[in-house]
Coordinates of C-alpha atoms in Angstrom, one line a residue:
Chain D
X27 CA 96.1 41.1 95.6
X28 CA 95.2 44.3 93.6
X29 CA 96.3 47.5 95.3
X30 CA 93.4 49.9 95.7
X31 CA 94.1 53.6 95.7
X32 CA 91.4 56.0 96.6
X33 CA 89.5 57.7 93.9
X34 CA 87.1 60.6 93.4
X35 CA 83.6 60.2 92.0
X36 CA 82.0 62.9 89.9
X37 CA 78.7 63.4 88.2
X38 CA 77.8 66.1 85.7
X39 CA 74.0 66.1 86.1
X40 CA 72.2 67.4 83.1
X41 CA 68.7 67.4 81.8
X42 CA 69.5 64.9 79.1
X43 CA 72.2 62.7 80.7
X44 CA 74.1 62.1 83.9
X45 CA 77.8 61.7 83.1
X46 CA 79.4 59.6 85.8
X47 CA 83.2 59.8 86.2
X48 CA 85.8 58.1 88.3
X49 CA 89.0 60.1 88.5
X50 CA 91.6 61.4 90.9
X51 CA 92.9 64.7 92.4
X52 CA 95.2 65.4 89.5
X53 CA 92.1 65.5 87.2
X54 CA 92.9 62.2 85.5
X55 CA 89.8 60.2 84.4
X56 CA 89.8 56.4 84.8
X57 CA 86.2 55.5 83.9
X58 CA 83.1 57.2 82.6
X59 CA 79.5 56.2 81.9
X60 CA 76.6 58.1 80.4
X61 CA 73.3 57.5 82.1
X62 CA 70.2 58.9 80.4
X63 CA 68.2 61.3 82.6
X64 CA 64.8 59.7 83.3
X65 CA 63.1 59.9 86.7
X66 CA 65.3 61.0 89.7
X67 CA 64.9 57.5 91.3
X68 CA 65.9 55.6 88.3
X69 CA 68.7 57.9 87.2
X70 CA 70.3 58.1 90.6
X71 CA 70.0 54.3 91.0
X72 CA 71.8 53.6 87.8
X73 CA 74.5 56.1 88.7
X74 CA 75.0 54.5 92.2
X75 CA 75.3 51.1 90.4
X76 CA 78.0 52.4 88.2
X77 CA 80.1 53.6 91.1
X78 CA 79.5 50.4 93.2
X79 CA 80.3 48.2 90.2
X80 CA 83.6 50.0 89.7
X81 CA 84.8 48.5 93.0
X82 CA 86.8 51.6 93.5
X83 CA 87.2 53.1 97.0
X84 CA 85.6 56.5 96.7
X85 CA 87.1 59.1 98.8
X86 CA 84.9 62.1 97.9
X87 CA 82.0 62.9 95.6
X88 CA 81.4 65.9 93.4
X89 CA 78.1 66.7 91.7
X90 CA 77.8 69.6 89.2
X91 CA 74.1 69.9 88.4
X92 CA 71.6 71.7 86.3
X93 CA 69.5 74.1 88.4
X94 CA 68.2 75.9 90.1
X95 CA 69.7 74.1 93.1
X96 CA 69.9 74.7 96.8
X97 CA 73.6 75.5 97.7
X98 CA 72.9 76.8 101.2
X99 CA 74.7 74.3 103.6
X100 CA 72.5 75.5 106.4
X101 CA 69.3 74.8 104.5
X102 CA 67.3 71.5 105.1
X103 CA 67.1 71.1 101.3
X104 CA 70.8 71.6 100.6
X105 CA 71.7 69.3 97.7
X106 CA 68.2 69.5 96.1
X107 CA 67.3 70.5 92.6
X108 CA 64.5 73.1 93.4
X109 CA 62.2 74.9 91.1
X110 CA 63.2 73.4 87.7
X111 CA 60.6 73.2 85.0
X112 CA 61.9 69.6 84.2
X113 CA 59.0 67.2 85.0
X114 CA 59.6 65.0 88.0
X115 CA 62.7 66.8 89.2
X116 CA 61.1 69.6 91.2
X117 CA 62.5 69.4 94.8
X118 CA 64.5 66.2 93.9
X119 CA 67.0 65.3 96.7
X120 CA 70.0 64.8 94.3
X121 CA 72.9 64.7 96.8
X122 CA 70.8 62.7 99.3
X123 CA 70.3 59.9 96.8
X124 CA 74.1 59.3 96.8
X125 CA 75.0 60.3 100.4
X126 CA 72.9 57.4 101.7
X127 CA 75.2 55.0 99.7
X128 CA 78.6 56.7 100.0
X129 CA 79.6 58.1 103.4
X130 CA 82.2 60.6 102.1
X131 CA 82.5 64.4 101.7
X132 CA 80.2 65.7 99.0
X133 CA 80.9 68.8 96.8
X134 CA 77.8 70.2 95.1
X135 CA 77.4 73.2 92.8
X136 CA 75.9 74.3 89.5
X137 CA 77.2 72.7 86.3
X138 CA 78.7 76.0 85.3
X139 CA 80.3 76.8 88.6
X140 CA 81.8 73.3 88.5
X141 CA 83.1 73.9 85.0
X142 CA 84.6 77.2 86.2
X143 CA 86.4 75.4 89.1
X144 CA 87.6 72.7 86.7
X145 CA 89.1 75.2 84.3
X146 CA 90.7 77.0 87.2
X147 CA 92.3 73.8 88.5
X148 CA 93.3 72.0 85.3
X149 CA 92.2 74.0 82.3
X150 CA 92.4 77.4 80.7
X151 CA 92.4 79.4 83.9
X152 CA 95.2 77.9 85.9
X153 CA 97.1 80.5 88.0
X154 CA 94.1 82.9 88.0
X155 CA 91.5 83.3 90.8
X156 CA 88.6 85.3 89.3
X157 CA 87.0 83.9 86.1
X158 CA 83.7 83.4 84.4
X159 CA 82.7 80.2 82.6
X160 CA 79.8 80.8 80.1
X161 CA 78.2 78.0 78.1
X162 CA 75.9 78.7 75.2
X163 CA 73.9 75.8 73.7
X164 CA 70.3 74.7 74.2
X165 CA 70.4 76.9 77.2
X166 CA 72.8 79.6 78.5
X167 CA 74.5 79.5 81.9
X168 CA 77.5 81.1 83.6
X169 CA 79.6 80.2 86.6
X170 CA 81.7 82.8 88.6
X171 CA 84.8 82.1 90.5
X172 CA 85.8 85.2 92.6
X173 CA 89.1 85.2 94.6
X174 CA 89.2 81.4 94.2
X175 CA 85.7 80.9 95.7
X176 CA 82.6 79.9 93.7
X177 CA 79.8 82.6 93.8
X178 CA 76.6 81.4 95.5
X179 CA 75.3 84.4 97.4
X180 CA 71.5 84.4 97.5
X181 CA 71.1 81.4 95.1
X182 CA 73.8 81.1 92.4
X183 CA 74.4 83.1 89.2
X184 CA 71.8 82.8 86.5
X185 CA 73.9 84.6 83.8
X186 CA 71.7 83.5 80.9
X187 CA 69.0 85.8 82.2
X188 CA 70.7 89.2 82.1
X189 CA 68.8 91.8 80.0
X190 CA 70.5 93.2 76.9
X191 CA 69.6 95.9 74.5
X192 CA 67.8 94.4 71.4
X193 CA 69.6 94.5 68.1
X194 CA 67.9 96.4 65.3
X195 CA 67.4 93.2 63.3
X196 CA 65.4 91.7 66.1
X197 CA 63.4 94.9 66.7
X198 CA 62.5 94.9 63.0
X199 CA 61.4 91.3 63.2
X200 CA 59.8 91.9 66.6
X201 CA 61.7 89.0 67.9
X202 CA 62.3 89.4 71.7
X203 CA 63.8 86.0 72.4
X204 CA 62.7 82.5 73.4
X205 CA 62.7 83.0 77.2
X206 CA 59.2 82.7 78.7
X207 CA 60.3 84.9 81.7
X208 CA 62.2 87.8 80.1
X209 CA 62.0 89.9 77.0
X210 CA 65.5 90.4 75.6
X211 CA 67.5 88.2 78.0
X212 CA 70.8 86.6 76.8
X213 CA 69.5 83.0 76.8
X214 CA 66.4 83.9 75.0
X215 CA 68.3 85.8 72.3
X216 CA 71.3 83.5 71.7
X217 CA 70.4 79.9 72.6
X218 CA 70.1 77.2 69.9
X219 CA 66.3 77.3 69.8
X220 CA 66.3 81.1 69.4
X221 CA 68.7 80.8 66.4
X222 CA 66.5 78.1 64.8
X223 CA 63.4 80.1 65.4
X224 CA 64.9 83.2 63.6
X225 CA 66.3 81.4 60.6
X226 CA 64.2 78.3 60.3
X227 CA 67.2 75.9 60.5
X228 CA 69.0 74.3 63.5
X229 CA 72.0 76.4 64.3
X230 CA 74.4 73.6 63.4
X231 CA 73.2 73.6 59.9
X232 CA 73.9 77.3 59.3
X233 CA 77.0 78.2 57.2
X234 CA 80.0 79.8 58.8
X235 CA 79.3 83.0 57.0
X236 CA 75.5 83.1 57.9
X237 CA 74.4 86.5 59.2
X238 CA 73.2 84.7 62.4
X239 CA 76.8 84.6 63.7
X240 CA 77.2 88.4 63.6
X241 CA 73.9 88.9 65.5
X242 CA 74.7 86.2 68.1
X243 CA 78.3 87.6 68.6
X244 CA 76.9 91.0 69.1
X245 CA 74.7 89.8 72.0
X246 CA 77.4 87.7 73.5
X247 CA 79.9 90.6 73.4
X248 CA 77.3 92.8 75.2
X249 CA 76.9 90.2 77.8
X250 CA 80.7 89.9 78.3
X251 CA 80.9 93.7 78.5
X252 CA 78.5 93.6 81.5
X253 CA 80.4 90.6 83.0
X254 CA 83.6 92.7 82.8
X255 CA 82.0 95.7 84.4
X256 CA 80.3 93.8 87.2
X257 CA 82.7 91.0 88.2
X258 CA 86.0 92.0 86.6
X259 CA 87.0 88.4 85.6
X260 CA 90.7 87.8 84.6
X261 CA 89.5 85.5 81.9
X262 CA 86.2 84.5 80.3
X263 CA 85.8 81.0 79.1
X264 CA 83.1 80.3 76.6
X265 CA 81.9 76.8 75.9
X266 CA 78.8 75.1 74.5
X267 CA 77.6 74.2 71.0
X268 CA 76.8 77.6 69.7
X269 CA 80.2 79.1 70.4
X270 CA 82.0 76.1 69.1
X271 CA 81.2 77.5 65.7
X272 CA 84.5 79.0 64.5
X273 CA 82.9 82.2 63.3
X274 CA 81.7 83.2 66.7
X275 CA 84.5 83.9 69.2
X276 CA 86.7 86.0 66.9
X277 CA 83.6 88.2 66.3
X278 CA 82.9 88.4 70.0
X279 CA 86.4 89.5 70.8
X280 CA 86.3 92.3 68.2
X281 CA 82.9 93.5 69.3
X282 CA 83.8 93.4 73.0
X283 CA 86.8 95.6 72.4
X284 CA 84.7 98.0 70.5
X285 CA 82.0 98.0 73.1
X286 CA 84.3 98.6 76.1
X287 CA 85.8 101.4 73.9
X288 CA 89.0 101.7 75.9
X289 CA 87.3 102.4 79.2
X290 CA 88.7 99.4 81.0
X291 CA 92.5 99.5 80.4
X292 CA 94.5 96.5 81.4
X293 CA 97.2 94.4 79.8
X294 CA 95.0 91.5 80.4
X295 CA 92.1 92.7 78.2
X296 CA 94.4 94.2 75.6
X297 CA 95.4 90.6 74.8
X298 CA 91.8 89.7 73.8
X299 CA 92.8 86.4 72.2
X300 CA 93.8 85.2 75.6
X301 CA 91.0 86.9 77.4
X302 CA 88.0 85.3 75.8
X303 CA 88.8 81.7 75.2
X304 CA 87.3 78.2 74.6
X305 CA 87.5 75.7 77.5
X306 CA 90.9 74.2 78.1
X307 CA 89.3 71.0 79.2
X308 CA 87.3 70.7 75.9
X309 CA 84.2 68.5 76.2
X310 CA 85.4 67.3 79.7
X311 CA 84.8 70.7 81.3
X312 CA 81.7 69.5 83.0
X313 CA 83.0 66.1 84.2
X314 CA 86.3 67.5 85.3
X315 CA 84.4 70.3 86.9
X316 CA 82.5 67.8 89.0
X317 CA 85.8 66.1 89.8
X318 CA 87.1 69.4 91.0
X319 CA 84.1 69.8 93.3
X320 CA 84.9 66.4 94.8
X321 CA 88.5 67.3 95.3
X322 CA 87.6 70.6 97.0
X323 CA 85.1 68.8 99.2
X324 CA 87.9 66.5 100.3
X325 CA 90.2 69.4 101.1
X326 CA 87.6 71.2 103.0
X327 CA 86.4 68.1 104.9
Chain Q
X28 CA 100.1 110.6 131.7
X29 CA 97.6 110.1 129.0
X30 CA 97.0 106.5 128.0
X31 CA 97.4 105.9 124.3
X32 CA 95.4 103.1 122.7
X33 CA 96.1 102.2 119.1
X34 CA 93.9 103.6 116.4
X35 CA 93.1 103.0 112.8
X36 CA 93.5 105.7 110.1
X37 CA 91.1 105.9 107.2
X38 CA 90.8 108.0 104.1
X39 CA 87.9 108.2 101.7
X40 CA 89.7 109.6 98.7
X41 CA 87.3 111.3 96.3
X42 CA 87.6 113.7 93.4
X43 CA 86.3 116.6 95.5
X44 CA 87.5 115.8 99.0
X45 CA 89.7 113.5 101.0
X46 CA 87.8 112.6 104.2
X47 CA 90.3 111.6 106.9
X48 CA 89.1 109.6 109.8
X49 CA 90.6 108.2 113.0
X50 CA 88.7 105.3 114.4
X51 CA 89.0 101.9 115.8
X52 CA 88.2 98.3 115.0
X53 CA 84.7 98.5 116.3
X54 CA 83.9 101.1 113.6
X55 CA 83.8 103.9 116.1
X56 CA 85.0 107.3 114.8
X57 CA 87.0 109.7 117.0
X58 CA 88.1 112.4 114.7
X59 CA 87.4 113.5 111.1
X60 CA 88.7 116.1 108.8
X61 CA 87.7 117.1 105.3
X62 CA 90.7 118.0 103.0
X63 CA 89.8 119.5 99.6
X64 CA 91.2 117.5 96.6
X65 CA 93.8 119.7 94.9
X66 CA 97.1 118.3 93.6
X67 CA 98.2 114.9 94.8
X68 CA 101.2 116.3 96.6
X69 CA 99.3 119.0 98.5
X70 CA 96.3 116.8 99.3
X71 CA 98.4 114.0 100.6
X72 CA 100.6 116.4 102.6
X73 CA 97.5 117.9 104.4
X74 CA 96.1 114.4 105.2
X75 CA 99.5 113.3 106.6
X76 CA 99.5 116.4 108.8
X77 CA 96.1 115.7 110.1
X78 CA 97.1 112.2 111.2
X79 CA 100.4 113.4 112.7
X80 CA 98.8 116.2 114.5
X81 CA 96.3 113.8 116.1
X82 CA 99.2 112.3 118.1
X83 CA 97.4 109.0 117.9
X84 CA 99.3 105.8 117.5
X85 CA 98.2 104.5 114.2
X86 CA 98.1 100.7 113.9
X87 CA 96.9 100.3 110.3
X88 CA 95.7 102.5 107.4
X89 CA 92.8 102.1 105.1
X90 CA 92.3 104.0 101.8
X91 CA 89.1 103.8 99.8
X92 CA 89.7 105.7 96.6
X93 CA 88.2 106.9 93.4
X94 CA 89.6 105.0 90.4
X95 CA 90.6 103.4 88.4
X96 CA 93.3 102.2 90.8
X97 CA 95.9 99.4 90.8
X98 CA 94.9 96.7 93.3
X99 CA 97.4 94.0 92.2
X100 CA 99.7 93.5 95.1
X101 CA 102.3 92.0 92.8
X102 CA 102.3 95.1 90.6
X103 CA 105.0 97.8 91.0
X104 CA 102.2 100.4 90.8
X105 CA 100.0 98.8 93.5
X106 CA 98.4 101.6 95.5
X107 CA 98.4 104.0 92.5
X108 CA 95.5 105.8 90.9
X109 CA 96.0 105.0 87.3
X110 CA 94.1 106.2 84.1
X111 CA 91.7 108.7 85.8
X112 CA 90.6 111.7 83.7
X113 CA 91.1 113.9 86.8
X114 CA 93.9 116.4 85.9
X115 CA 97.1 115.8 87.8
X116 CA 96.1 112.4 89.3
X117 CA 97.1 110.1 86.5
X118 CA 99.5 107.6 87.9
X119 CA 99.5 109.2 91.3
X120 CA 101.2 107.0 94.0
X121 CA 98.4 107.4 96.6
X122 CA 99.4 104.7 99.1
X123 CA 103.1 105.5 98.7
X124 CA 102.6 109.1 99.9
X125 CA 101.3 107.7 103.2
X126 CA 103.4 104.6 103.5
X127 CA 106.6 106.7 103.7
X128 CA 105.2 108.4 106.8
X129 CA 103.4 105.5 108.5
X130 CA 105.1 102.1 108.7
X131 CA 101.9 100.1 109.3
X132 CA 99.8 97.7 107.3
X133 CA 97.8 99.4 104.5
X134 CA 94.4 98.4 103.1
X135 CA 93.6 99.8 99.7
X136 CA 90.6 99.4 97.5
X137 CA 88.0 101.3 95.5
X138 CA 85.7 103.7 97.4
X139 CA 82.7 101.4 96.6
X140 CA 84.4 98.1 97.5
X141 CA 85.4 99.9 100.8
X142 CA 81.8 100.9 101.4
X143 CA 80.6 97.3 100.7
X144 CA 83.1 96.0 103.3
X145 CA 82.0 98.7 105.8
X146 CA 78.3 97.8 105.3
X147 CA 79.2 94.1 105.8
X148 CA 81.1 94.7 109.0
X149 CA 79.0 97.4 110.7
X150 CA 76.1 98.4 108.4
X151 CA 73.1 96.9 106.5
X152 CA 74.8 93.7 105.5
X153 CA 76.0 92.2 108.8
X154 CA 75.9 88.4 108.8
X155 CA 75.9 88.2 105.0
X156 CA 78.9 87.5 102.8
X157 CA 77.9 88.3 99.2
X158 CA 76.6 91.9 98.6
X159 CA 76.7 94.7 96.1
X160 CA 77.1 98.4 97.1
X161 CA 76.0 100.8 94.4
X162 CA 76.2 104.5 94.6
X163 CA 74.4 106.9 92.2
X164 CA 75.3 110.5 92.3
X165 CA 77.5 112.6 90.0
X166 CA 78.9 109.3 88.9
X167 CA 77.9 105.7 89.4
X168 CA 80.0 102.9 90.9
X169 CA 79.5 99.5 92.5
X170 CA 81.5 97.3 94.9
X171 CA 81.2 93.6 95.1
X172 CA 81.8 91.4 98.1
X173 CA 81.7 87.7 97.2
X174 CA 82.0 85.1 99.9
X175 CA 83.5 87.7 102.2
X176 CA 86.2 88.8 99.8
X177 CA 86.2 92.0 97.7
X178 CA 86.2 91.4 94.0
X179 CA 89.3 92.7 92.1
X180 CA 89.9 90.2 89.4
X181 CA 91.4 91.8 86.3
X182 CA 91.0 95.4 87.7
X183 CA 88.0 96.0 89.9
X184 CA 84.3 96.3 89.1
X185 CA 83.2 99.3 87.1
X186 CA 79.5 98.7 87.5
X187 CA 78.5 102.2 86.3
X188 CA 79.4 101.1 82.8
X189 CA 77.2 98.2 82.1
X190 CA 75.1 98.5 79.0
X191 CA 71.3 98.7 79.4
X192 CA 68.4 98.7 77.0
X193 CA 67.3 102.3 76.3
X194 CA 63.9 103.4 77.5
X195 CA 61.4 104.6 74.9
X196 CA 61.4 108.1 76.3
X197 CA 65.2 108.3 75.7
X198 CA 65.0 106.8 72.2
X199 CA 62.4 109.4 71.3
X200 CA 64.6 112.2 72.5
X201 CA 67.6 110.5 71.0
X202 CA 69.3 110.7 74.4
X203 CA 71.9 108.0 74.8
X204 CA 73.5 109.1 78.1
X205 CA 76.3 111.4 79.2
X206 CA 79.2 108.8 79.2
X207 CA 81.8 109.7 76.6
X208 CA 82.8 106.0 76.3
X209 CA 79.5 104.1 76.0
X210 CA 76.1 104.7 74.5
X211 CA 73.4 103.6 77.0
X212 CA 75.5 102.7 80.0
X213 CA 74.1 102.9 83.5
X214 CA 76.2 105.9 84.6
X215 CA 75.5 107.8 81.5
X216 CA 71.8 107.3 81.8
X217 CA 71.2 107.9 85.6
X218 CA 73.9 110.1 87.0
X219 CA 73.1 113.6 88.2
X220 CA 74.4 115.3 85.1
X221 CA 72.3 113.1 82.9
X222 CA 69.2 114.0 84.8
X223 CA 70.0 117.7 84.6
X224 CA 70.7 117.4 80.9
X225 CA 67.3 115.7 80.2
X226 CA 65.1 118.0 82.3
X227 CA 67.1 121.3 82.4
X228 CA 67.2 121.3 86.2
X229 CA 69.6 119.9 88.7
X230 CA 68.2 116.6 90.0
X231 CA 67.9 117.9 93.6
X232 CA 65.5 120.5 92.4
X233 CA 63.0 118.1 90.8
X234 CA 59.8 117.3 92.6
X235 CA 59.2 113.9 94.1
X236 CA 56.5 113.2 91.5
X237 CA 58.6 114.3 88.5
X238 CA 58.6 111.8 85.7
X239 CA 62.4 111.6 86.0
X240 CA 62.2 109.3 88.9
X241 CA 60.2 106.7 87.0
X242 CA 62.7 106.7 84.2
X243 CA 65.7 106.6 86.5
X244 CA 64.2 103.8 88.6
X245 CA 63.5 101.8 85.4
X246 CA 67.2 101.9 84.5
X247 CA 68.4 101.2 88.1
X248 CA 66.0 98.2 88.3
X249 CA 67.4 96.8 85.0
X250 CA 71.0 97.2 86.4
X251 CA 70.0 95.4 89.6
X252 CA 68.3 92.6 87.5
X253 CA 71.7 92.0 85.8
X254 CA 73.6 92.2 89.2
X255 CA 71.3 89.5 90.5
X256 CA 71.8 87.2 87.5
X257 CA 75.6 87.7 87.4
X258 CA 76.7 87.9 91.0
X259 CA 73.7 86.7 93.0
X260 CA 74.1 89.1 95.9
X261 CA 72.3 88.5 99.2
X262 CA 71.5 92.2 99.4
X263 CA 72.0 95.3 97.3
X264 CA 72.7 98.5 99.1
X265 CA 72.1 101.7 97.1
X266 CA 73.6 105.0 98.2
X267 CA 74.4 108.3 96.6
X268 CA 72.5 111.6 96.1
X269 CA 70.1 110.4 93.4
X270 CA 68.7 107.4 95.2
X271 CA 68.4 109.4 98.4
X272 CA 65.3 110.8 96.7
X273 CA 62.4 109.1 98.5
X274 CA 60.6 108.3 95.2
X275 CA 63.4 106.2 93.8
X276 CA 64.0 103.0 95.8
X277 CA 60.3 102.0 96.2
X278 CA 60.0 102.2 92.4
X279 CA 63.2 100.3 91.9
X280 CA 61.9 97.5 94.1
X281 CA 58.6 97.2 92.2
X282 CA 60.3 97.3 88.8
X283 CA 63.0 94.8 89.8
X284 CA 60.4 92.3 90.9
X285 CA 58.5 92.8 87.7
X286 CA 61.7 92.5 85.6
X287 CA 62.9 89.2 87.2
X288 CA 59.3 88.0 86.7
X289 CA 59.5 85.1 89.2
X290 CA 62.5 83.5 87.6
X291 CA 64.8 83.8 90.6
X292 CA 62.8 82.4 93.5
X293 CA 64.2 82.8 97.0
X294 CA 62.9 83.9 100.3
X295 CA 65.5 86.6 100.3
X296 CA 64.3 88.3 97.1
X297 CA 60.7 87.9 98.0
X298 CA 61.3 90.3 100.9
X299 CA 62.2 93.0 98.5
X300 CA 62.0 95.8 101.1
X301 CA 65.0 94.1 102.8
X302 CA 66.8 93.2 99.6
X303 CA 67.3 96.6 98.1
X304 CA 68.1 99.0 100.9
X305 CA 69.8 102.3 101.7
X306 CA 73.2 102.2 103.4
X307 CA 73.1 101.3 107.1
X308 CA 76.1 103.5 107.7
X309 CA 74.3 106.5 106.1
X310 CA 76.8 109.2 105.0
X311 CA 79.6 107.4 106.8
X312 CA 79.6 104.5 104.4
X313 CA 82.7 105.7 102.7
X314 CA 84.7 106.7 105.8
X315 CA 83.7 103.5 107.7
X316 CA 84.5 101.6 104.5
X317 CA 88.0 102.9 104.6
X318 CA 88.2 102.1 108.3
X319 CA 87.1 98.5 107.5
X320 CA 89.9 98.3 104.9
X321 CA 92.4 99.3 107.7
X322 CA 91.0 96.7 110.0
X323 CA 91.2 94.0 107.4
X324 CA 94.7 95.0 106.6
X325 CA 95.6 94.7 110.3
X326 CA 94.0 91.2 110.5
X327 CA 95.8 90.0 107.4
X328 CA 99.2 91.5 108.4

């Protein structure tokens, strides 16, 4: 007879794919499957099948989702995706679709809050308790861990939408960003589509020495300056396709130091190479983040 | 024989005055004295005398201080004021000067974190757990309570120094703010001295319909927009001389709604009158904040 040990189930729920993971409380991953995001019903059904077919005994569930989502445990729509522009997903009962199949504790948070928690438990932020995880790709989002707790507050952080001063080059071109809501917000200025719009090429086709990277780094550094002044993180982890470009983070570090201009003086920030870093969990930040949500749900149950 | 019940001691330590308070864990205040801020030795000595002369049995001590300060309990300089420009106060052992006289638990935090805690316990933010307290006067500072804990992280928030887009009126006048560290930071743009510099009159002498208030409100609203997107507070409490002007907060609320442009949709923020508010503790925000730090220190001891 095969011995069954209890496992954790995790889903990184994105607009393109739902990445399903079976792992354990040490962050080890045993199985993974990529389910394309179609309708809520179909997508959730396929995810449920994956976990059922694994024949693992699931002890807790973690879902790290695209948003906006309802994180208020007292709300009747806790566990829902709410006002997303994604067709078919408005007011989708994401957690409910799994909870009816698995009677275990559920952790639920934003994808980026999940990633922040994963980096704190098993990645680049171990031993710290206050960090920001920022991802810059097709969209921009940020998660905030403060004193070991994930920030929800009124809703959850929406860090891609902070307003920044426009760079001269964008003022000259009258480019105010790609966000339909805000002129000059971080996401609108630095996301992949904004880069393509400015230079007529997808960002991954641009050379390492393309002037785009100086401009993007300038905006990211300004955003980080504001993160430092508002939340005082002990480390800022920057993931996502745009910042995987090797030109970007070194420029961001230099520009952040210049922007803060010695006002915030700590040993931590003097060591800028260790202050602004790539994810320690690499491309598993999201999945391990969801796993960390499952583990925390188990501990809190 | 007089019955002695135990009391809490609190100090709001500012650059101009140290406000000493004796109170209790319900937030009631029994005695207060204003000590002018001179040298650390003399100021601390006079405060110590006040508490000794009260003949109260002090159960815990709370100090809410101007900064920057060292909040890291593992640091040998915990309880110190650190790199302040205030002459004589660099590396002043603020808590130590009291701890040698009173062998009780000590709470220590920034003035604005203290005020945030006070508002949470006894003021405008009761029943919430994630709030920002912002004060705008001669300087600008902000405190952050996240999930019921005060944000320290790397240092502590320095919200006055976030970078904002410059308003056209300031660009035309080539006015980039009064901060010697940052061009276009919140404090440099909206503090009392910046208003006086622009209009040639102290801010308290300006009429309620002076154009200054529209400009100031614009910047404050932009700052609040960024606070919402980064920390997602359930309420933002705005105190300090500048925002006591009745013209300011109504304008800030309108401009914040316009700036967020429906992107962050919650019942909380739709009720903007209750979202951006003045301190519930009025001019006792600071003293009661320090009292709340004492009470928390007692609970955690």
